[in-house]
Amino acid sequence: MEEIFVETHSPEETFELGRKIGAEAEPGSIYTLIGDLGVGKTVFTQGVAAGLEIMEPVNSPTFTILQVYEEGRCPFYHFDVYRIGDVSEMDEIGYEDCFYGEGICLIEWADLIEEILPEQYTRITISKDLEKGFDYRKISIQRK
Ligand code: ADP
Ligand code: MG
């Protein structure tokens, strides 16, 4: 298991890291995104979307578990499972076609659906450290 850390000092840097990851992502890849509210998950996700050449605005899909973007270089499946009650809700939205398809999946709050995550995915964790400044973020990228 390989883990790297990236430190960012502005939203732009976090966006840029996301963009790089989106640009390099291979179809079929799954990324999970963990971090408290306001840490920068949406900023990061917007970068990933830009890296996939998606032009339309990407926001937090808080009230829909899944948002699909078809216009980029491959489908982008943006999940936010924060409000999920039971894993069976993932079946209802047909998550398997996304997880095992030809698109890129990004799953916010993926710890809540750990039992259905595949064996291979990349786990991204964003955290603050207020001692290092208000805009400081530590981003861990872990390949499982
Ligand atoms: P989340 O989706 O995790 O709830 P958002 O991406 O919506 O968080 O918001 C992150 C907030 O933190 C934004 O207001 C952004 O401008 C700010 N911010 C400050 N520094 C950073 C940084 N280094 N990376 C990302 N966002 C940052
Ligand atoms: Mg968000």
Short mmCIF file of N, CA and C and ligand atoms in Angstrom, two decimals:
data_model
loop_
_atom_site.label_atom_id
_atom_site.label_comp_id
_atom_site.label_asym_id
_atom_site.label_seq_id
_atom_site.Cartn_x
_atom_site.Cartn_y
_atom_site.Cartn_z
N MET A 1 0.85 -1.19 0.00
CA MET A 1 0.00 0.00 0.00
C MET A 1 0.88 1.25 0.00
N GLU A 2 0.61 2.09 -0.95
CA GLU A 2 1.46 3.27 -1.17
C GLU A 2 0.69 4.51 -0.74
N GLU A 3 1.34 5.38 0.02
CA GLU A 3 0.66 6.60 0.46
C GLU A 3 1.57 7.80 0.24
N ILE A 4 1.02 8.82 -0.40
CA ILE A 4 1.80 10.05 -0.52
C ILE A 4 1.02 11.20 0.11
N PHE A 5 1.74 12.22 0.52
CA PHE A 5 1.12 13.40 1.12
C PHE A 5 1.43 14.62 0.28
N VAL A 6 0.41 15.44 0.11
CA VAL A 6 0.60 16.72 -0.57
C VAL A 6 0.07 17.80 0.36
N GLU A 7 0.80 18.89 0.50
CA GLU A 7 0.32 20.01 1.31
C GLU A 7 -0.10 21.13 0.38
N THR A 8 -1.27 21.72 0.65
CA THR A 8 -1.68 22.88 -0.15
C THR A 8 -1.92 24.06 0.78
N HIS A 9 -1.83 25.24 0.20
CA HIS A 9 -1.93 26.48 0.98
C HIS A 9 -2.97 27.43 0.45
N SER A 10 -3.79 26.95 -0.51
CA SER A 10 -4.86 27.78 -1.07
C SER A 10 -5.85 26.86 -1.77
N PRO A 11 -7.09 27.33 -1.98
CA PRO A 11 -8.06 26.54 -2.74
C PRO A 11 -7.54 26.24 -4.15
N GLU A 12 -6.82 27.19 -4.73
CA GLU A 12 -6.31 27.01 -6.10
C GLU A 12 -5.35 25.82 -6.16
N GLU A 13 -4.53 25.68 -5.14
CA GLU A 13 -3.57 24.55 -5.14
C GLU A 13 -4.30 23.21 -5.00
N THR A 14 -5.36 23.20 -4.20
CA THR A 14 -6.13 21.96 -4.04
C THR A 14 -6.85 21.62 -5.33
N PHE A 15 -7.40 22.65 -5.97
CA PHE A 15 -8.05 22.47 -7.27
C PHE A 15 -7.05 21.89 -8.27
N GLU A 16 -5.85 22.43 -8.27
CA GLU A 16 -4.81 22.01 -9.21
C GLU A 16 -4.41 20.55 -8.99
N LEU A 17 -4.33 20.15 -7.73
CA LEU A 17 -4.03 18.75 -7.44
C LEU A 17 -5.15 17.85 -7.99
N GLY A 18 -6.39 18.26 -7.76
CA GLY A 18 -7.52 17.51 -8.30
C GLY A 18 -7.47 17.43 -9.82
N ARG A 19 -7.12 18.55 -10.43
CA ARG A 19 -7.07 18.60 -11.90
C ARG A 19 -6.03 17.62 -12.44
N LYS A 20 -4.90 17.57 -11.76
CA LYS A 20 -3.82 16.66 -12.18
C LYS A 20 -4.30 15.21 -12.05
N ILE A 21 -4.96 14.91 -10.95
CA ILE A 21 -5.44 13.54 -10.74
C ILE A 21 -6.52 13.20 -11.77
N GLY A 22 -7.40 14.14 -12.05
CA GLY A 22 -8.43 13.92 -13.07
C GLY A 22 -7.82 13.69 -14.45
N ALA A 23 -6.78 14.46 -14.75
CA ALA A 23 -6.14 14.35 -16.07
C ALA A 23 -5.44 13.01 -16.23
N GLU A 24 -4.95 12.47 -15.12
CA GLU A 24 -4.21 11.20 -15.20
C GLU A 24 -5.07 9.97 -14.94
N ALA A 25 -6.32 10.19 -14.51
CA ALA A 25 -7.18 9.06 -14.12
C ALA A 25 -7.49 8.15 -15.30
N GLU A 26 -7.40 6.87 -15.05
CA GLU A 26 -7.73 5.91 -16.09
C GLU A 26 -9.18 5.48 -15.94
N PRO A 27 -9.90 5.33 -17.07
CA PRO A 27 -11.29 4.88 -17.00
C PRO A 27 -11.42 3.62 -16.14
N GLY A 28 -12.43 3.60 -15.30
CA GLY A 28 -12.62 2.46 -14.40
C GLY A 28 -12.06 2.71 -13.01
N SER A 29 -11.39 3.86 -12.81
CA SER A 29 -10.78 4.14 -11.50
C SER A 29 -11.80 4.67 -10.51
N ILE A 30 -11.57 4.33 -9.25
CA ILE A 30 -12.43 4.80 -8.17
C ILE A 30 -11.60 5.57 -7.16
N TYR A 31 -12.10 6.74 -6.78
CA TYR A 31 -11.45 7.58 -5.77
C TYR A 31 -12.44 7.80 -4.64
N THR A 32 -12.00 7.61 -3.43
CA THR A 32 -12.85 7.98 -2.31
C THR A 32 -12.28 9.24 -1.69
N LEU A 33 -13.17 10.07 -1.16
CA LEU A 33 -12.76 11.38 -0.67
C LEU A 33 -13.32 11.56 0.74
N ILE A 34 -12.40 11.69 1.68
CA ILE A 34 -12.78 11.75 3.09
C ILE A 34 -12.31 13.08 3.68
N GLY A 35 -13.13 13.68 4.48
CA GLY A 35 -12.72 14.92 5.15
C GLY A 35 -13.93 15.65 5.70
N ASP A 36 -13.70 16.43 6.74
CA ASP A 36 -14.80 17.15 7.39
C ASP A 36 -15.42 18.20 6.48
N LEU A 37 -16.58 18.66 6.87
CA LEU A 37 -17.25 19.73 6.14
C LEU A 37 -16.34 20.96 6.06
N GLY A 38 -16.27 21.54 4.88
CA GLY A 38 -15.51 22.77 4.70
C GLY A 38 -14.02 22.57 4.53
N VAL A 39 -13.59 21.33 4.37
CA VAL A 39 -12.16 21.06 4.27
C VAL A 39 -11.65 21.25 2.84
N GLY A 40 -12.56 21.15 1.88
CA GLY A 40 -12.15 21.35 0.48
C GLY A 40 -12.48 20.21 -0.47
N LYS A 41 -13.40 19.35 -0.08
CA LYS A 41 -13.75 18.21 -0.94
C LYS A 41 -14.36 18.68 -2.27
N THR A 42 -15.21 19.71 -2.19
CA THR A 42 -15.83 20.19 -3.42
C THR A 42 -14.80 20.89 -4.30
N VAL A 43 -13.92 21.67 -3.69
CA VAL A 43 -12.85 22.32 -4.46
C VAL A 43 -12.02 21.26 -5.19
N PHE A 44 -11.65 20.21 -4.48
CA PHE A 44 -10.86 19.14 -5.06
C PHE A 44 -11.62 18.46 -6.21
N THR A 45 -12.90 18.17 -5.96
CA THR A 45 -13.73 17.49 -6.96
C THR A 45 -13.88 18.34 -8.22
N GLN A 46 -14.00 19.65 -8.04
CA GLN A 46 -14.10 20.53 -9.20
C GLN A 46 -12.81 20.48 -10.03
N GLY A 47 -11.69 20.30 -9.34
CA GLY A 47 -10.43 20.14 -10.05
C GLY A 47 -10.40 18.83 -10.83
N VAL A 48 -10.86 17.76 -10.21
CA VAL A 48 -10.91 16.45 -10.90
C VAL A 48 -11.76 16.58 -12.17
N ALA A 49 -12.92 17.24 -12.03
CA ALA A 49 -13.82 17.41 -13.18
C ALA A 49 -13.12 18.20 -14.29
N ALA A 50 -12.39 19.24 -13.91
CA ALA A 50 -11.67 20.03 -14.91
C ALA A 50 -10.63 19.16 -15.62
N GLY A 51 -9.96 18.29 -14.84
CA GLY A 51 -8.97 17.40 -15.42
C GLY A 51 -9.59 16.39 -16.38
N LEU A 52 -10.87 16.14 -16.21
CA LEU A 52 -11.60 15.23 -17.11
C LEU A 52 -12.24 16.01 -18.26
N GLU A 53 -11.93 17.30 -18.33
CA GLU A 53 -12.44 18.18 -19.39
C GLU A 53 -13.94 18.38 -19.33
N ILE A 54 -14.45 18.40 -18.12
CA ILE A 54 -15.87 18.69 -17.92
C ILE A 54 -16.01 20.20 -17.72
N MET A 55 -16.84 20.82 -18.53
CA MET A 55 -16.96 22.29 -18.50
C MET A 55 -18.11 22.75 -17.60
N GLU A 56 -19.14 21.93 -17.46
CA GLU A 56 -20.29 22.39 -16.68
C GLU A 56 -19.92 22.45 -15.19
N PRO A 57 -20.62 23.30 -14.43
CA PRO A 57 -20.27 23.45 -13.01
C PRO A 57 -20.54 22.18 -12.20
N VAL A 58 -19.63 21.88 -11.30
CA VAL A 58 -19.76 20.71 -10.43
C VAL A 58 -19.89 21.22 -8.99
N ASN A 59 -20.95 20.80 -8.33
CA ASN A 59 -21.18 21.23 -6.96
C ASN A 59 -21.30 20.02 -6.04
N SER A 60 -21.59 20.27 -4.78
CA SER A 60 -21.84 19.17 -3.86
C SER A 60 -23.21 18.57 -4.17
N PRO A 61 -23.29 17.29 -4.46
CA PRO A 61 -24.59 16.69 -4.77
C PRO A 61 -25.31 16.24 -3.51
N THR A 62 -25.26 17.04 -2.47
CA THR A 62 -25.70 16.62 -1.14
C THR A 62 -27.10 16.00 -1.11
N PHE A 63 -27.99 16.49 -1.95
CA PHE A 63 -29.37 15.98 -1.88
C PHE A 63 -29.66 14.89 -2.90
N THR A 64 -28.69 14.63 -3.76
CA THR A 64 -28.79 13.46 -4.62
C THR A 64 -27.50 12.69 -4.39
N ILE A 65 -27.62 11.41 -4.20
CA ILE A 65 -26.42 10.62 -3.91
C ILE A 65 -25.46 10.62 -5.09
N LEU A 66 -26.02 10.65 -6.29
CA LEU A 66 -25.18 10.52 -7.49
C LEU A 66 -25.48 11.60 -8.51
N GLN A 67 -24.42 12.17 -9.02
CA GLN A 67 -24.51 13.14 -10.12
C GLN A 67 -23.62 12.59 -11.24
N VAL A 68 -24.16 12.53 -12.45
CA VAL A 68 -23.40 11.97 -13.57
C VAL A 68 -23.07 13.07 -14.57
N TYR A 69 -21.81 13.12 -14.98
CA TYR A 69 -21.37 14.08 -16.00
C TYR A 69 -20.85 13.28 -17.19
N GLU A 70 -21.48 13.50 -18.34
CA GLU A 70 -21.16 12.67 -19.52
C GLU A 70 -20.30 13.39 -20.54
N GLU A 71 -20.06 14.69 -20.34
CA GLU A 71 -19.47 15.46 -21.44
C GLU A 71 -17.94 15.45 -21.45
N GLY A 72 -17.31 14.91 -20.45
CA GLY A 72 -15.84 14.92 -20.40
C GLY A 72 -15.24 13.81 -21.24
N ARG A 73 -13.95 13.55 -21.00
CA ARG A 73 -13.29 12.53 -21.82
C ARG A 73 -13.73 11.12 -21.45
N CYS A 74 -14.36 10.95 -20.30
CA CYS A 74 -15.04 9.71 -19.95
C CYS A 74 -16.11 10.07 -18.93
N PRO A 75 -17.10 9.21 -18.69
CA PRO A 75 -18.13 9.56 -17.71
C PRO A 75 -17.53 9.82 -16.32
N PHE A 76 -18.12 10.76 -15.62
CA PHE A 76 -17.67 11.08 -14.27
C PHE A 76 -18.86 10.87 -13.34
N TYR A 77 -18.69 9.95 -12.40
CA TYR A 77 -19.75 9.62 -11.44
C TYR A 77 -19.38 10.22 -10.09
N HIS A 78 -20.08 11.24 -9.70
CA HIS A 78 -19.79 11.94 -8.46
C HIS A 78 -20.83 11.54 -7.41
N PHE A 79 -20.38 10.76 -6.43
CA PHE A 79 -21.25 10.31 -5.35
C PHE A 79 -21.01 11.16 -4.10
N ASP A 80 -22.07 11.44 -3.38
CA ASP A 80 -21.93 11.99 -2.04
C ASP A 80 -22.88 11.19 -1.16
N VAL A 81 -22.32 10.29 -0.36
CA VAL A 81 -23.17 9.36 0.38
C VAL A 81 -23.40 9.82 1.83
N TYR A 82 -23.13 11.11 2.06
CA TYR A 82 -23.26 11.66 3.42
C TYR A 82 -24.61 11.36 4.05
N ARG A 83 -25.67 11.45 3.26
CA ARG A 83 -27.01 11.28 3.81
C ARG A 83 -27.60 9.89 3.57
N ILE A 84 -26.77 8.95 3.23
CA ILE A 84 -27.30 7.62 2.94
C ILE A 84 -27.80 6.97 4.24
N GLY A 85 -28.94 6.30 4.16
CA GLY A 85 -29.47 5.64 5.34
C GLY A 85 -28.99 4.20 5.41
N ASP A 86 -29.02 3.54 4.27
CA ASP A 86 -28.66 2.13 4.22
C ASP A 86 -27.95 1.85 2.90
N VAL A 87 -27.00 0.92 2.92
CA VAL A 87 -26.24 0.62 1.70
C VAL A 87 -27.14 0.18 0.55
N SER A 88 -28.33 -0.36 0.88
CA SER A 88 -29.24 -0.80 -0.18
C SER A 88 -29.64 0.35 -1.10
N GLU A 89 -29.53 1.59 -0.60
CA GLU A 89 -29.82 2.75 -1.46
C GLU A 89 -28.83 2.83 -2.63
N MET A 90 -27.66 2.28 -2.42
CA MET A 90 -26.67 2.26 -3.50
C MET A 90 -27.12 1.29 -4.61
N ASP A 91 -27.71 0.17 -4.22
CA ASP A 91 -28.27 -0.76 -5.21
C ASP A 91 -29.33 -0.07 -6.04
N GLU A 92 -30.19 0.68 -5.33
CA GLU A 92 -31.30 1.34 -6.02
C GLU A 92 -30.83 2.31 -7.09
N ILE A 93 -29.71 2.97 -6.86
CA ILE A 93 -29.23 3.90 -7.89
C ILE A 93 -28.30 3.22 -8.90
N GLY A 94 -28.13 1.91 -8.76
CA GLY A 94 -27.35 1.16 -9.75
C GLY A 94 -25.86 1.45 -9.69
N TYR A 95 -25.33 1.50 -8.49
CA TYR A 95 -23.92 1.88 -8.33
C TYR A 95 -22.96 0.94 -9.06
N GLU A 96 -23.35 -0.32 -9.22
CA GLU A 96 -22.40 -1.28 -9.80
C GLU A 96 -22.03 -0.93 -11.23
N ASP A 97 -23.00 -0.37 -11.96
CA ASP A 97 -22.69 0.05 -13.34
C ASP A 97 -21.64 1.16 -13.34
N CYS A 98 -21.62 1.95 -12.27
CA CYS A 98 -20.64 3.03 -12.17
C CYS A 98 -19.29 2.50 -11.69
N PHE A 99 -19.31 1.72 -10.61
CA PHE A 99 -18.07 1.20 -10.02
C PHE A 99 -17.30 0.32 -11.01
N TYR A 100 -18.05 -0.45 -11.78
CA TYR A 100 -17.41 -1.43 -12.67
C TYR A 100 -17.58 -1.07 -14.13
N GLY A 101 -17.74 0.22 -14.40
CA GLY A 101 -17.91 0.69 -15.78
C GLY A 101 -16.65 1.35 -16.31
N GLU A 102 -16.83 2.18 -17.30
CA GLU A 102 -15.69 2.80 -17.99
C GLU A 102 -15.51 4.26 -17.62
N GLY A 103 -16.11 4.65 -16.52
CA GLY A 103 -15.97 6.04 -16.10
C GLY A 103 -15.06 6.17 -14.88
N ILE A 104 -14.99 7.38 -14.37
CA ILE A 104 -14.25 7.67 -13.14
C ILE A 104 -15.28 7.88 -12.03
N CYS A 105 -15.10 7.20 -10.91
CA CYS A 105 -15.98 7.40 -9.75
C CYS A 105 -15.24 8.19 -8.68
N LEU A 106 -15.93 9.15 -8.11
CA LEU A 106 -15.41 9.85 -6.94
C LEU A 106 -16.51 9.80 -5.88
N ILE A 107 -16.17 9.27 -4.72
CA ILE A 107 -17.19 9.03 -3.69
C ILE A 107 -16.85 9.80 -2.43
N GLU A 108 -17.65 10.83 -2.13
CA GLU A 108 -17.44 11.58 -0.89
C GLU A 108 -18.08 10.82 0.27
N TRP A 109 -17.47 10.86 1.41
CA TRP A 109 -17.92 10.17 2.64
C TRP A 109 -17.99 8.65 2.43
N ALA A 110 -17.04 8.12 1.67
CA ALA A 110 -17.09 6.71 1.28
C ALA A 110 -16.97 5.75 2.47
N ASP A 111 -16.51 6.24 3.62
CA ASP A 111 -16.42 5.35 4.79
C ASP A 111 -17.79 4.76 5.14
N LEU A 112 -18.86 5.49 4.76
CA LEU A 112 -20.21 5.02 5.09
C LEU A 112 -20.66 3.84 4.25
N ILE A 113 -19.94 3.58 3.16
CA ILE A 113 -20.33 2.44 2.31
C ILE A 113 -19.14 1.51 2.09
N GLU A 114 -18.27 1.48 3.09
CA GLU A 114 -17.02 0.72 2.97
C GLU A 114 -17.25 -0.73 2.52
N GLU A 115 -18.35 -1.32 3.00
CA GLU A 115 -18.57 -2.74 2.70
C GLU A 115 -18.78 -3.05 1.21
N ILE A 116 -19.13 -2.05 0.43
CA ILE A 116 -19.32 -2.33 -1.00
C ILE A 116 -18.20 -1.77 -1.87
N LEU A 117 -17.18 -1.19 -1.24
CA LEU A 117 -16.06 -0.68 -2.04
C LEU A 117 -15.30 -1.86 -2.64
N PRO A 118 -14.83 -1.70 -3.86
CA PRO A 118 -14.04 -2.79 -4.46
C PRO A 118 -12.67 -2.88 -3.79
N GLU A 119 -11.90 -3.90 -4.16
CA GLU A 119 -10.61 -4.09 -3.54
C GLU A 119 -9.63 -2.98 -3.90
N GLN A 120 -9.70 -2.53 -5.14
CA GLN A 120 -8.75 -1.51 -5.59
C GLN A 120 -9.41 -0.17 -5.77
N TYR A 121 -8.89 0.79 -5.05
CA TYR A 121 -9.34 2.16 -5.24
C TYR A 121 -8.30 3.09 -4.62
N THR A 122 -8.45 4.36 -4.84
CA THR A 122 -7.52 5.33 -4.27
C THR A 122 -8.26 6.15 -3.23
N ARG A 123 -7.71 6.14 -2.03
CA ARG A 123 -8.36 6.82 -0.91
C ARG A 123 -7.68 8.17 -0.69
N ILE A 124 -8.46 9.23 -0.80
CA ILE A 124 -7.93 10.58 -0.62
C ILE A 124 -8.52 11.19 0.64
N THR A 125 -7.67 11.66 1.52
CA THR A 125 -8.13 12.25 2.77
C THR A 125 -7.59 13.68 2.86
N ILE A 126 -8.49 14.61 3.11
CA ILE A 126 -8.07 16.01 3.26
C ILE A 126 -8.28 16.41 4.72
N SER A 127 -7.27 17.02 5.31
CA SER A 127 -7.43 17.50 6.68
C SER A 127 -6.78 18.87 6.86
N LYS A 128 -7.27 19.57 7.87
CA LYS A 128 -6.71 20.88 8.22
C LYS A 128 -5.69 20.70 9.33
N ASP A 129 -4.87 21.71 9.50
CA ASP A 129 -4.01 21.80 10.67
C ASP A 129 -3.92 23.29 10.97
N LEU A 130 -4.77 23.73 11.87
CA LEU A 130 -4.89 25.18 12.08
C LEU A 130 -3.60 25.83 12.57
N GLU A 131 -2.73 25.03 13.16
CA GLU A 131 -1.43 25.58 13.57
C GLU A 131 -0.61 26.02 12.37
N LYS A 132 -0.91 25.43 11.22
CA LYS A 132 -0.15 25.78 10.01
C LYS A 132 -0.88 26.81 9.16
N GLY A 133 -1.96 27.36 9.67
CA GLY A 133 -2.67 28.42 8.95
C GLY A 133 -4.05 27.99 8.52
N PHE A 134 -4.90 28.97 8.31
CA PHE A 134 -6.30 28.74 8.00
C PHE A 134 -6.49 28.03 6.66
N ASP A 135 -5.60 28.33 5.72
CA ASP A 135 -5.76 27.78 4.36
C ASP A 135 -4.89 26.54 4.11
N TYR A 136 -4.23 26.08 5.14
CA TYR A 136 -3.38 24.90 4.99
C TYR A 136 -4.23 23.62 4.93
N ARG A 137 -3.90 22.74 3.99
CA ARG A 137 -4.55 21.43 3.94
C ARG A 137 -3.49 20.36 3.72
N LYS A 138 -3.66 19.25 4.41
CA LYS A 138 -2.80 18.09 4.18
C LYS A 138 -3.65 17.05 3.45
N ILE A 139 -3.16 16.60 2.32
CA ILE A 139 -3.94 15.68 1.49
C ILE A 139 -3.17 14.37 1.34
N SER A 140 -3.78 13.32 1.80
CA SER A 140 -3.16 12.00 1.70
C SER A 140 -3.78 11.25 0.52
N ILE A 141 -2.92 10.64 -0.27
CA ILE A 141 -3.38 9.85 -1.41
C ILE A 141 -2.84 8.43 -1.23
N GLN A 142 -3.76 7.52 -1.07
CA GLN A 142 -3.41 6.16 -0.67
C GLN A 142 -3.99 5.18 -1.68
N ARG A 143 -3.14 4.43 -2.32
CA ARG A 143 -3.60 3.42 -3.28
C ARG A 143 -3.85 2.11 -2.59
N LYS A 144 -5.07 1.60 -2.71
CA LYS A 144 -5.38 0.33 -2.07
C LYS A 144 -5.44 -0.77 -3.11
P1 ADP B 1 -16.30 20.57 1.52
O1 ADP B 1 -16.83 20.18 0.16
O2 ADP B 1 -15.24 19.62 2.04
O3 ADP B 1 -17.39 20.75 2.54
P2 ADP B 1 -15.65 23.03 0.18
O4 ADP B 1 -14.73 22.60 -0.93
O5 ADP B 1 -17.06 23.32 -0.18
O6 ADP B 1 -15.57 21.97 1.39
O7 ADP B 1 -15.07 24.33 0.89
C1 ADP B 1 -13.73 24.49 1.25
C2 ADP B 1 -13.53 25.94 1.71
O8 ADP B 1 -12.22 26.10 2.24
C3 ADP B 1 -13.69 26.92 0.56
O9 ADP B 1 -14.33 28.07 1.05
C4 ADP B 1 -12.24 27.22 0.18
O10 ADP B 1 -12.09 28.49 -0.38
C5 ADP B 1 -11.56 27.14 1.54
N1 ADP B 1 -10.12 26.79 1.48
C6 ADP B 1 -9.15 27.48 2.10
N2 ADP B 1 -7.95 26.93 1.89
C7 ADP B 1 -8.16 25.83 1.13
C8 ADP B 1 -7.28 24.84 0.59
N3 ADP B 1 -5.96 24.81 0.81
N4 ADP B 1 -7.86 23.85 -0.16
C9 ADP B 1 -9.19 23.83 -0.36
N5 ADP B 1 -10.06 24.74 0.11
C10 ADP B 1 -9.56 25.75 0.87
MG MG B 2 -18.74 19.66 -0.52
#
